[in-house]
Coordinates of C-alpha atoms and ligand atoms in Angstrom, one line a residue:
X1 CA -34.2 36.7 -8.1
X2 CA -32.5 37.8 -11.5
X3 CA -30.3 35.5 -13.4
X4 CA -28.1 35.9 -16.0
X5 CA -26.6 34.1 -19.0
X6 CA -23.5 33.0 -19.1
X7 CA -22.2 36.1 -21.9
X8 CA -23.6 38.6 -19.7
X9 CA -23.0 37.5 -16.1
X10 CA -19.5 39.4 -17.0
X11 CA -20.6 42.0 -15.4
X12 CA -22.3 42.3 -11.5
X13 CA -25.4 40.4 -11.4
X14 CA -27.8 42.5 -10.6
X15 CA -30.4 42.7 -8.2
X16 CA -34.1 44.5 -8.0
X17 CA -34.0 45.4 -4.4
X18 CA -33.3 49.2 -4.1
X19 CA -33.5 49.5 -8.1
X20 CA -36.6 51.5 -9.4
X21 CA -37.1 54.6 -11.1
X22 CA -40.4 56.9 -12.5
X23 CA -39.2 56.7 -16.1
X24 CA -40.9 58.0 -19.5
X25 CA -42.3 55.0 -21.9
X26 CA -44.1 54.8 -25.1
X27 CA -45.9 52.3 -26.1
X28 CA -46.5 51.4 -29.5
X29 CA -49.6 49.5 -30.6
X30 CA -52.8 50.2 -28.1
X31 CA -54.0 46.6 -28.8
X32 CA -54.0 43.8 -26.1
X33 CA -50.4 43.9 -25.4
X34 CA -50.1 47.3 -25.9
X35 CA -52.9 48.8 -24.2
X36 CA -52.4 46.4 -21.0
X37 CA -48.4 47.2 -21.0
X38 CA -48.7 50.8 -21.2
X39 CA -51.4 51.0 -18.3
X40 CA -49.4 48.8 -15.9
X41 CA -46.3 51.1 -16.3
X42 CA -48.2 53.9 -15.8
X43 CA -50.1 52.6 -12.7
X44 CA -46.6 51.7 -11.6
X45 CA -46.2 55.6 -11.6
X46 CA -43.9 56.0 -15.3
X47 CA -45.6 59.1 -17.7
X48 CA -47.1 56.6 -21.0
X49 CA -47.4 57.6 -24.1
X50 CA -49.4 55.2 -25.5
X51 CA -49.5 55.2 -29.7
X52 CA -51.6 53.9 -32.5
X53 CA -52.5 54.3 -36.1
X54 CA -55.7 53.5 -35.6
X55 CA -57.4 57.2 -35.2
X56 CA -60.5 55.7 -34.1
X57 CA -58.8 53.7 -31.6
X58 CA -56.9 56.7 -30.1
X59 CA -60.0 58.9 -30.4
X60 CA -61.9 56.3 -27.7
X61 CA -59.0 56.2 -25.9
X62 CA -58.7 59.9 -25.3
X63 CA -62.4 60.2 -24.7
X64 CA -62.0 57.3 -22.1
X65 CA -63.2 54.7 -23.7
X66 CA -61.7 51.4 -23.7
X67 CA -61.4 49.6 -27.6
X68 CA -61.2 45.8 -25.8
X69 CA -62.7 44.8 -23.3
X70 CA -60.3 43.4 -20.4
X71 CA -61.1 42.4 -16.9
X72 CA -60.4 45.8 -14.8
X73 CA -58.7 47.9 -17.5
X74 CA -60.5 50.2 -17.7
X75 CA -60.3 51.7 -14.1
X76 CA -56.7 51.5 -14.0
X77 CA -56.7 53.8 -17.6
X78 CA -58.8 56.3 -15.5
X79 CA -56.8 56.2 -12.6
X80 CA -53.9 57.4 -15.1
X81 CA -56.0 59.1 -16.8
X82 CA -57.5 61.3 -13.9
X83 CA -53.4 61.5 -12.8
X84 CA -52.1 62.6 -16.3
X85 CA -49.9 59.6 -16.1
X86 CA -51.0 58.3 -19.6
X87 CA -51.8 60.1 -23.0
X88 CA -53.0 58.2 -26.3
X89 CA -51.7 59.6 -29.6
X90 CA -51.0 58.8 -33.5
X91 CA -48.3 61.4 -32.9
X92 CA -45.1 58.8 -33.2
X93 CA -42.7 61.8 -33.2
X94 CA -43.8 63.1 -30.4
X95 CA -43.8 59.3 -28.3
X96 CA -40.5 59.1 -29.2
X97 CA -38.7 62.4 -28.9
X98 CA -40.6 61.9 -25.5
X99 CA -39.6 58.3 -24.1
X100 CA -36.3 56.6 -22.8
X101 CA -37.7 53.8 -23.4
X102 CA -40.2 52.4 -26.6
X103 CA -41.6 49.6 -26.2
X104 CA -43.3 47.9 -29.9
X105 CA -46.2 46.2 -29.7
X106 CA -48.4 46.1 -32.7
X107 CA -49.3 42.8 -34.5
X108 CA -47.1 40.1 -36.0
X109 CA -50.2 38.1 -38.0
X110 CA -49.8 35.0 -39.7
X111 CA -48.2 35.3 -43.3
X112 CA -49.6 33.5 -46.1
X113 CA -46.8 30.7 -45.1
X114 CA -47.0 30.8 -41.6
X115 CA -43.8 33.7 -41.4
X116 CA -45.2 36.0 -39.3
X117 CA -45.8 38.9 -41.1
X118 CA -43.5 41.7 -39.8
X119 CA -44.9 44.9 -42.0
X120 CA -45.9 46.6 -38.4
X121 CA -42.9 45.9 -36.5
X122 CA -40.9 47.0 -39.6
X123 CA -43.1 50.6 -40.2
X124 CA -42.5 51.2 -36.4
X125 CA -38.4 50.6 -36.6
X126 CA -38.8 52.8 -39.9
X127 CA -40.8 55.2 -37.6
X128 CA -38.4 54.9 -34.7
X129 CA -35.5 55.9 -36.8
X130 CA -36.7 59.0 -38.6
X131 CA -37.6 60.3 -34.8
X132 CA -34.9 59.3 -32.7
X133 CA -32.9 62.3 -31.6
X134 CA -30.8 60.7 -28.0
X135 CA -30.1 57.7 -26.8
X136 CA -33.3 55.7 -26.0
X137 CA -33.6 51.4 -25.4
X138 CA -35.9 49.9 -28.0
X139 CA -38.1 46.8 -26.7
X140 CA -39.2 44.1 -28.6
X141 CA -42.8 43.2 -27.0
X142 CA -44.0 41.6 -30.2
X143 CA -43.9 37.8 -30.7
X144 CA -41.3 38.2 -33.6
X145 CA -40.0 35.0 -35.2
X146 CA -36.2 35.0 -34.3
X147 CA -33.1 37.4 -35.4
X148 CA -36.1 40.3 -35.3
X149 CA -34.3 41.7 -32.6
X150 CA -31.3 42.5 -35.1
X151 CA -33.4 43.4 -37.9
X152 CA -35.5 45.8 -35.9
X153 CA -31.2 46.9 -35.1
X154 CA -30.3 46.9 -38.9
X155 CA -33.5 49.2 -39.6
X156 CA -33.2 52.1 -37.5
X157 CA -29.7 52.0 -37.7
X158 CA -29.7 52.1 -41.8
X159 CA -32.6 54.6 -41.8
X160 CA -31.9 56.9 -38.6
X161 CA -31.5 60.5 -39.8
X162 CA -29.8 62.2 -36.7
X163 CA -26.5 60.8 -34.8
X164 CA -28.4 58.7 -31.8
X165 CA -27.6 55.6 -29.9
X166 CA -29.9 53.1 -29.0
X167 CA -30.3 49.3 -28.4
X168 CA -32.6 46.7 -29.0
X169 CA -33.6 44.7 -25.9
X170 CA -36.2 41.5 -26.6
X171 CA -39.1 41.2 -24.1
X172 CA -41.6 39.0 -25.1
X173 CA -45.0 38.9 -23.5
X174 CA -47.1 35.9 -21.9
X175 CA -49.8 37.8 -20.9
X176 CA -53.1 36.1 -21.3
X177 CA -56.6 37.9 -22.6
X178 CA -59.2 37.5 -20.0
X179 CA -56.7 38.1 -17.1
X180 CA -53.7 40.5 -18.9
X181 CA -54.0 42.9 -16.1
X182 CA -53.0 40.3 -13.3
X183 CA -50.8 38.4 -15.7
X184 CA -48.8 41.9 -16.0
X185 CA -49.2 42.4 -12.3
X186 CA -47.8 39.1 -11.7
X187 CA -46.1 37.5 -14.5
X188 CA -44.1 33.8 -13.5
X189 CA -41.3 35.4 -15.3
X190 CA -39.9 38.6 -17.2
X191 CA -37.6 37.7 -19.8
X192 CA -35.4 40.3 -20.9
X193 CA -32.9 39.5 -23.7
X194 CA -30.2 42.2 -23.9
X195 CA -27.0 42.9 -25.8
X196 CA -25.4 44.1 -22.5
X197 CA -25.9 44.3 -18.9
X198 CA -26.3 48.1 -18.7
X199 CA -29.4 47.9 -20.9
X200 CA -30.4 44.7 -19.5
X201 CA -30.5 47.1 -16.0
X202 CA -32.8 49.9 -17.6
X203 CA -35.4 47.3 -18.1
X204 CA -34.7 45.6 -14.7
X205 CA -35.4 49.0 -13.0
X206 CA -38.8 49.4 -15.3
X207 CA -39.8 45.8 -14.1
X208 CA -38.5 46.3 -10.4
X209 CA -41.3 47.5 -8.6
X210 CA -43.3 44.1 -9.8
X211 CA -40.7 42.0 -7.7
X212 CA -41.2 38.8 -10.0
X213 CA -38.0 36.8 -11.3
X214 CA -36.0 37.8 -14.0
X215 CA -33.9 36.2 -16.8
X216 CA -31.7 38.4 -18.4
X217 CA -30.4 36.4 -21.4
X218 CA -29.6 37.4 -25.1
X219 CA -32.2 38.8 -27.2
X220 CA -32.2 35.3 -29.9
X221 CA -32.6 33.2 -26.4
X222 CA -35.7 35.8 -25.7
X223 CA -37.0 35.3 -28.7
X224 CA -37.2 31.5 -28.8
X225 CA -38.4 31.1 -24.8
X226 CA -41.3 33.0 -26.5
X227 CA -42.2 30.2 -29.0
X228 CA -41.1 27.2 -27.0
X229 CA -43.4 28.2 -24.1
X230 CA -46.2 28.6 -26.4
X231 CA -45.3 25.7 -28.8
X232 CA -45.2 23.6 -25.3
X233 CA -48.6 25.1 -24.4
X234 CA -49.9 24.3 -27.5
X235 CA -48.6 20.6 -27.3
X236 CA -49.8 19.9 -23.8
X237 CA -53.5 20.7 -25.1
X238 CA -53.5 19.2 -28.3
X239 CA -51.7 16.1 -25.9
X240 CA -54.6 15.6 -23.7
X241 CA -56.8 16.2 -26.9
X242 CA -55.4 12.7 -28.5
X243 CA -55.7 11.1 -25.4
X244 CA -58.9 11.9 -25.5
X245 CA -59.9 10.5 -29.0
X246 CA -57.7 7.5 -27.2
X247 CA -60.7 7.7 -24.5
X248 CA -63.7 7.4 -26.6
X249 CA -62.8 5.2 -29.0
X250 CA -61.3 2.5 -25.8
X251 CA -63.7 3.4 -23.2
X252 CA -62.0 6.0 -20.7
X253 CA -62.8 8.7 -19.0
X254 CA -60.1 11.7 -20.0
X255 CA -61.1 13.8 -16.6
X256 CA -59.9 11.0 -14.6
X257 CA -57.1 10.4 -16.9
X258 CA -56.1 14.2 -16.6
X259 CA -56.2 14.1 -13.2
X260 CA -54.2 10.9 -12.9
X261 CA -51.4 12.4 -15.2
X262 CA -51.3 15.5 -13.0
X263 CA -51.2 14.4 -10.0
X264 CA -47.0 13.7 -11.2
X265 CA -44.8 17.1 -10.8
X266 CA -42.9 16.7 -13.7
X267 CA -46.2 16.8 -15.8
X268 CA -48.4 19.3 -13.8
X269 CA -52.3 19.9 -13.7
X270 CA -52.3 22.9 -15.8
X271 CA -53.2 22.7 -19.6
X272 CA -54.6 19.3 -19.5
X273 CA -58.4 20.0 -20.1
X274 CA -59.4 18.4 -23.5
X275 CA -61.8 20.3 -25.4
X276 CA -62.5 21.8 -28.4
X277 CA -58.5 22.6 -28.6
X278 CA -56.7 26.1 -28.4
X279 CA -58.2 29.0 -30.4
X280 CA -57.1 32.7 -29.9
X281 CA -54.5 35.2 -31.9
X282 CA -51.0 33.6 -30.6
X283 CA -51.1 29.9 -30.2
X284 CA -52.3 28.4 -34.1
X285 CA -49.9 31.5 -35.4
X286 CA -46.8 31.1 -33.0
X287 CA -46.5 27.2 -34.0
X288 CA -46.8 27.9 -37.4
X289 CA -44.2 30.5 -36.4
X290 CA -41.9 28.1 -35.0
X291 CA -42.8 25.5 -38.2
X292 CA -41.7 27.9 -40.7
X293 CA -38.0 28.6 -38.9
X294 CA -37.5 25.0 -38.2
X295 CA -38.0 24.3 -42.1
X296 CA -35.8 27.3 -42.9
X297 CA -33.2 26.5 -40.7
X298 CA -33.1 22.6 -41.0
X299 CA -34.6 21.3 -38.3
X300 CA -36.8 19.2 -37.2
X301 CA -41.1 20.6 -36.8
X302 CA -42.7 17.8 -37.0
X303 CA -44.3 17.7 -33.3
X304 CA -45.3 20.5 -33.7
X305 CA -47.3 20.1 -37.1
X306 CA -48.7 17.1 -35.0
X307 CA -49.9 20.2 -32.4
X308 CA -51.5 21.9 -35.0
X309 CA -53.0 18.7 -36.9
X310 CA -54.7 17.7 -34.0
X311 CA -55.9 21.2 -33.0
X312 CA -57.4 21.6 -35.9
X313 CA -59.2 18.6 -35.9
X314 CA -61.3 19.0 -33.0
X315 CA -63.8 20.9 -34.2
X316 CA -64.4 18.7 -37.4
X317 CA -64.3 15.6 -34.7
X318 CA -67.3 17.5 -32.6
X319 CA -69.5 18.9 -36.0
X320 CA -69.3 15.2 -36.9
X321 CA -70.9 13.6 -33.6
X322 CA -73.9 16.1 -33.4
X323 CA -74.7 15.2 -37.3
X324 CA -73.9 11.6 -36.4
X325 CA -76.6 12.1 -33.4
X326 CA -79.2 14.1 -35.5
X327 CA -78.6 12.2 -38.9
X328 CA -78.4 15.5 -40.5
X329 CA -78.4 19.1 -40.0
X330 CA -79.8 20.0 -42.6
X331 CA -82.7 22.5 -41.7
X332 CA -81.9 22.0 -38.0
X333 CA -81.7 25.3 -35.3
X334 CA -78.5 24.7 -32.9
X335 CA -77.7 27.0 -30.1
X336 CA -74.1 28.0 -30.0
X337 CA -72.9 29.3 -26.0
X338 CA -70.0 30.9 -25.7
X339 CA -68.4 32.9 -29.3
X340 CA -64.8 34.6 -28.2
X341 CA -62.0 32.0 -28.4
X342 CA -61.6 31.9 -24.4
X343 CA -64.2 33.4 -21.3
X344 CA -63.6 36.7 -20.6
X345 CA -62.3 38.1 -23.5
X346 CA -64.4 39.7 -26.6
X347 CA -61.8 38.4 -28.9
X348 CA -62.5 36.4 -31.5
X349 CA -59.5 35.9 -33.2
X350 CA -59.5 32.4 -34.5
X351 CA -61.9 31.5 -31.9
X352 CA -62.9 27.5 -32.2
X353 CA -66.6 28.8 -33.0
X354 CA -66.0 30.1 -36.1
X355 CA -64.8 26.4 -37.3
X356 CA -67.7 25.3 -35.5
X357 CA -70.1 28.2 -36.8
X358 CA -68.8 27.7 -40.4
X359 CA -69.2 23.9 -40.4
X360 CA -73.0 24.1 -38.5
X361 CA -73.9 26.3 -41.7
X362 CA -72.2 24.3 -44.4
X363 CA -74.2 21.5 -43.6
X364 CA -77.4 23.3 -43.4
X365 CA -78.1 24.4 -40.2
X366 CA -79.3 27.7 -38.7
X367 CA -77.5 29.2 -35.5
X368 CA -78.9 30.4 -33.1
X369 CA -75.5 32.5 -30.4
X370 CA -75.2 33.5 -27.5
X371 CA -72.0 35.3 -26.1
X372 CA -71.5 37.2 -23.0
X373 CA -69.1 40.3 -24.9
X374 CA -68.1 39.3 -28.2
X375 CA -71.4 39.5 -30.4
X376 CA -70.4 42.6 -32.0
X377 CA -67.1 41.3 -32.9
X378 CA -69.1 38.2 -34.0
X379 CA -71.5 39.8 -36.0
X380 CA -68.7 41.0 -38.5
X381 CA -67.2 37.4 -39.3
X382 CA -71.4 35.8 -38.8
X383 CA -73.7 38.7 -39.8
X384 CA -76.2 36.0 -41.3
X385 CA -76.7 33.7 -37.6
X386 CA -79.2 35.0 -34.9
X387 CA -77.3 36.5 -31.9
X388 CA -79.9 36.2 -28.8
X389 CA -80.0 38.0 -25.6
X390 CA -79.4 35.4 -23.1
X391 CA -78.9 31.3 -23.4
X392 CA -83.0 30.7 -23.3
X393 CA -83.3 32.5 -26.2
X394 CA -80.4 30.8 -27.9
X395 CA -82.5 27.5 -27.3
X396 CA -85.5 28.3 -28.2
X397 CA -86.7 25.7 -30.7
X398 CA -83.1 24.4 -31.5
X399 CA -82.5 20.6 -32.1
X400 CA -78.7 20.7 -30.1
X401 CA -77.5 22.9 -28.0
X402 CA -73.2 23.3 -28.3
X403 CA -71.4 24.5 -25.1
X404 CA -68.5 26.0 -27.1
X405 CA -66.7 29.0 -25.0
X406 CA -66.5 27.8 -20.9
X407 CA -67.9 31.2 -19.6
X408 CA -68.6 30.8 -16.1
X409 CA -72.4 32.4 -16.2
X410 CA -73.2 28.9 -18.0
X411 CA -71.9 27.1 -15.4
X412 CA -75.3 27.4 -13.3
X413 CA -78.0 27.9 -16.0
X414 CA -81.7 27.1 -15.2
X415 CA -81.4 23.6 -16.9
X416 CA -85.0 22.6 -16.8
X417 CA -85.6 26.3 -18.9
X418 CA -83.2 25.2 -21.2
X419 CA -85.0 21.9 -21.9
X420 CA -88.5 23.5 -22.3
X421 CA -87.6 25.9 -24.5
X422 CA -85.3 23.6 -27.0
X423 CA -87.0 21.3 -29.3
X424 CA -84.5 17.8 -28.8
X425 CA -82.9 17.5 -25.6
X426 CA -79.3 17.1 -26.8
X427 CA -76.5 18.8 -25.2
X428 CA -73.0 18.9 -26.8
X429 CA -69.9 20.2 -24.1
X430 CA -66.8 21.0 -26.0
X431 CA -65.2 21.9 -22.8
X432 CA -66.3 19.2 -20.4
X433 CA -68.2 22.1 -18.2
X434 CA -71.2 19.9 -17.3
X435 CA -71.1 16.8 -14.6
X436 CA -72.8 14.1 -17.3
X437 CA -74.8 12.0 -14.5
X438 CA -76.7 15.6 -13.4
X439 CA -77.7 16.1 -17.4
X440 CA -78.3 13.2 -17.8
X441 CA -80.7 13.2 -14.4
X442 CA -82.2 16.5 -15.9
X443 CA -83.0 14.6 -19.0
X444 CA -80.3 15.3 -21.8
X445 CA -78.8 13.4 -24.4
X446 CA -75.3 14.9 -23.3
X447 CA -71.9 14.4 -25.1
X448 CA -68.6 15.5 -24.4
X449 CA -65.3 15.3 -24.9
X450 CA -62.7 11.9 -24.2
X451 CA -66.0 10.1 -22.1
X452 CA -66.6 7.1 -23.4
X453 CA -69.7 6.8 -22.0
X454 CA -71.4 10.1 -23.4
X455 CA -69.7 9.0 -27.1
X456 CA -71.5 9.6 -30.1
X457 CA -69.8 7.4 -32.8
X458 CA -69.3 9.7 -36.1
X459 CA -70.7 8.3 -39.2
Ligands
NAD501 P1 -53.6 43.8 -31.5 O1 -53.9 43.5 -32.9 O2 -54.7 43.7 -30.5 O3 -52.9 45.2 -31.4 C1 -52.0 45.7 -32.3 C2 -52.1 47.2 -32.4 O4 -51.1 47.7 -33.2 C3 -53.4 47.6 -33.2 O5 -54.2 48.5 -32.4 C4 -52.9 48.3 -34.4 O6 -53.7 49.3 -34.9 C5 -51.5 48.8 -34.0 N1 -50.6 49.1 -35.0 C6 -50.3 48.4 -36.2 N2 -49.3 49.0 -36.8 C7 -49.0 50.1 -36.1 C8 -48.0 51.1 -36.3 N3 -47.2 51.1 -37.4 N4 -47.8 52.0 -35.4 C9 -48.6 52.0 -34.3 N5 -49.6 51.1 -34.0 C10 -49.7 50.1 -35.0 O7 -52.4 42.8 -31.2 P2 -52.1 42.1 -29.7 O8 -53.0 41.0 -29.5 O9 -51.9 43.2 -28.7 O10 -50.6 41.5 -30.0 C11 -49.5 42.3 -30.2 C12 -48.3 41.4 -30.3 O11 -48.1 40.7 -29.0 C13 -48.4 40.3 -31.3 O12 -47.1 40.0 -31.8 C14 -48.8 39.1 -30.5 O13 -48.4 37.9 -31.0 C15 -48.1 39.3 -29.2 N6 -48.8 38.7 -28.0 C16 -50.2 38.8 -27.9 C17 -50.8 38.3 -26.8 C18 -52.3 38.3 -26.7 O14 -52.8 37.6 -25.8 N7 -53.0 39.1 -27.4 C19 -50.0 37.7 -25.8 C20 -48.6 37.7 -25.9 C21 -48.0 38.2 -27.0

């Protein structure tokens, strides 16, 4: 299913049945986007070139080492690897004398105001147009705040040194870490926001073999279903998150709540678990995103400065029950599971445990972490906490332990090991993993999140 907007269903509306072709691709940026994009397409069966600045990066890469870790990316870069279908370089002449089609996708990080900061995107457009040499289709994969798309135009265009055509085409990505390989595989939607139908087609043809719907819309539309999905995302969370303030304070239980809300099709299951709120590279920096343009253009942000307000008060919420349980903790051990801002990820991009972390050492404490993957890349914002080699060790001695990342390998820990080896029995859940009744069976002072019963008033 493909649709089209209204300015472009001028021409056929086009279909991907019958449409798909081996094309050649570069990638720019080998970082979560990047890395995952460029070994779908070649998986699909396109020749990659995938390119970075980062030497070190593309150095790994070429030696077959993978520079994130992401579920089952790393066999499919071997598989195109083994098949000559992919090649890293920091050559971006080469990628683009080479491709048809580029796709950019280095890093947009938050600006000192909460603009994204567009220095990559602008080096690569820079980049782009000293190179260029034919007609090629330029693709947007960055989360760019909106009229990028004709800035990324304005650059090449101003700065190209030989007589070439080419377009801009937005295509923003919703892949998720922790499952970007299946997200790309099957993503709900591809969005593809092109000045015209014929270059709306070359992408169509890219994406065919995935057989997933398709928008094809213009590329300002692209650009804001990017931030209004995850500005909705966002909102849902930090949503259930009130209600679940709402819950301790009156007595409910937010689970049930959740589940009662859900259960209604207009309002969905999905992205109601309260916790310790959204952490991660995109969320936090695409609503302050969207914030910044709706100042700059007049209109109204406010819900979502109530997103991030609400977000960001979680962790302070859940620092201030433990020290409310343990009166202080001030010369206290705590045992910190879980350190990359979502399971199965090692990133730790604004992760909720470095607010937790930070906050557990202001006020005294030692920490004592535990993460599945993302130690190292702990160890570089925390090099003064312990990192231990499994959750027992984590507890060992420590007054609270703090569920704070929902990996699934805590979901069935040896609880009464746990309790041994910890000196108080309290357990704190920031993402409501544990069934309270069994802890509190097993012998735990347990507190979670938006259950009244397991409430620990702040002081
Ligand atoms: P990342 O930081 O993991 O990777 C960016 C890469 O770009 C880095 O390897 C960096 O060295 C490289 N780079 C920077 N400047 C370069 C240049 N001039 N030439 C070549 N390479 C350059 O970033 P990411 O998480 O992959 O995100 C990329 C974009 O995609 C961002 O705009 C982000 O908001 C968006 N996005 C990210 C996710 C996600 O889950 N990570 C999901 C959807 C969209």
């Amino acid at each position: 299913m493909v649709a089209c907007s209204e300015r472009l269903a001028a021409s056929p509306v086009a279909t991907w049945e019958g449409v798909s072709g081996q094309m050649n691709i570069s990638v720019i940026g080998t970082g979560y986007v990047g890395l995952v994009t460029g070994a779908v397409f070649a998986d699909l069966g396109n020749e990659v070139i995938c390119v970075d600045t980062d030497a070190e990066k593309i150095k790994m890469l070429n030696a077959g080492k993978m520079p994130i870790y992401e579920p089952g990316l790393e066999e499919m870069v071997h598989r195109s690897i083994d098949d000559s279908r992919i090649a890293f370089t920091t050559d971006l002449g080469h990628a683009v004398r080479s491709s048809e089609v580029i796709f950019i996708a280095v890093g947009t990080p938050p600006g000192p105001n909460g603009e994204p900061d567009l220095t990559h995107v602008i080096d690569v457009a820079r980049g782009i147009a000293r190179h260029i040499d034919k007609y090629k289709v330029v693709v947007n994969k960055s989360t760019v705040p909106i009229g990028t798309g004709n800035l990324v135009r304005e650059m090449i265009e101003k700065n190209k040194q030989r007589d070439a055509d080419f377009d801009v085409v937005s295509n923003p990505e919703f892949l998720r870490e922790g499952s970007a390989i299946n997200d790309t595989l099957y993503p709900d939607r591809i969005i593809i926001g092109a000045p015209s139908q014929t270059v709306a087609m070359k992408l169509l043809e890219l994406y065919a073999p995935l057989e997933r719907p398709m928008l094809i819309t213009d590329v300002t539309s692209a650009e804001i279903i990017k931030y209004a999905s995850n500005a909705f995302l966002s909102a849902k969370i930090s949503f259930i998150n009130a209600i679940a303030t709402l819950c301790e304070e009156a007595g409910g239980d937010v689970l049930q709540v959740a589940k009662g809300m859900g259960y209604d099709r207009r309002i969905g299951e999905h992205f109601l678990q309260a916790g310790l709120g959204f952490g991660g590279s995109c969320f936090g920096k695409d609503l302050k995103a969207l914030i910044h343009t709706c100042s700059k253009l007049g209109c109204d942000g406010r819900l979502f400065e109530s997103a991030l307000a609400i977000n960001d008060t979680q962790p302070v919420r859940f620092v201030n029950r433990l020290k409310a349980v343990l009166d202080s903790l001030e010369g206290h051990k705590i045992a910190v599971l879980g350190l990359a801002f979502k399971p199965n990820t090692d990133d730790m991009r604004d992760a909720k445990s470095i607010d937790v972390i930070s906050r557990l050492l202001a006020e005294g404490a030692t920490v004592q972490a535990y993460d599945p993957i993302a130690m190292d890349n702990c160890r570089k914002i925390f090099p003064q906490i312990t990192y231990c080699e499994n959750p027992y060790q984590a507890a060992e001695g420590a007054s609270a332990l703090l569920l704070v990342t929902e990996w699934n390998e805590f979901r069935f820990l040896n609880f009464e090991k746990i309790k041994e080896a910890m000196k108080r029995p309290v357990i704190f859940d920031g993402r409501n993993m544990y069934d309270p009744q069994r802890m509190r069976r097993l012998g735990f002072d347990y507190y979670c999140i938006g259950r009244a019963a397991n409430h620990a008033r702040q002081t």
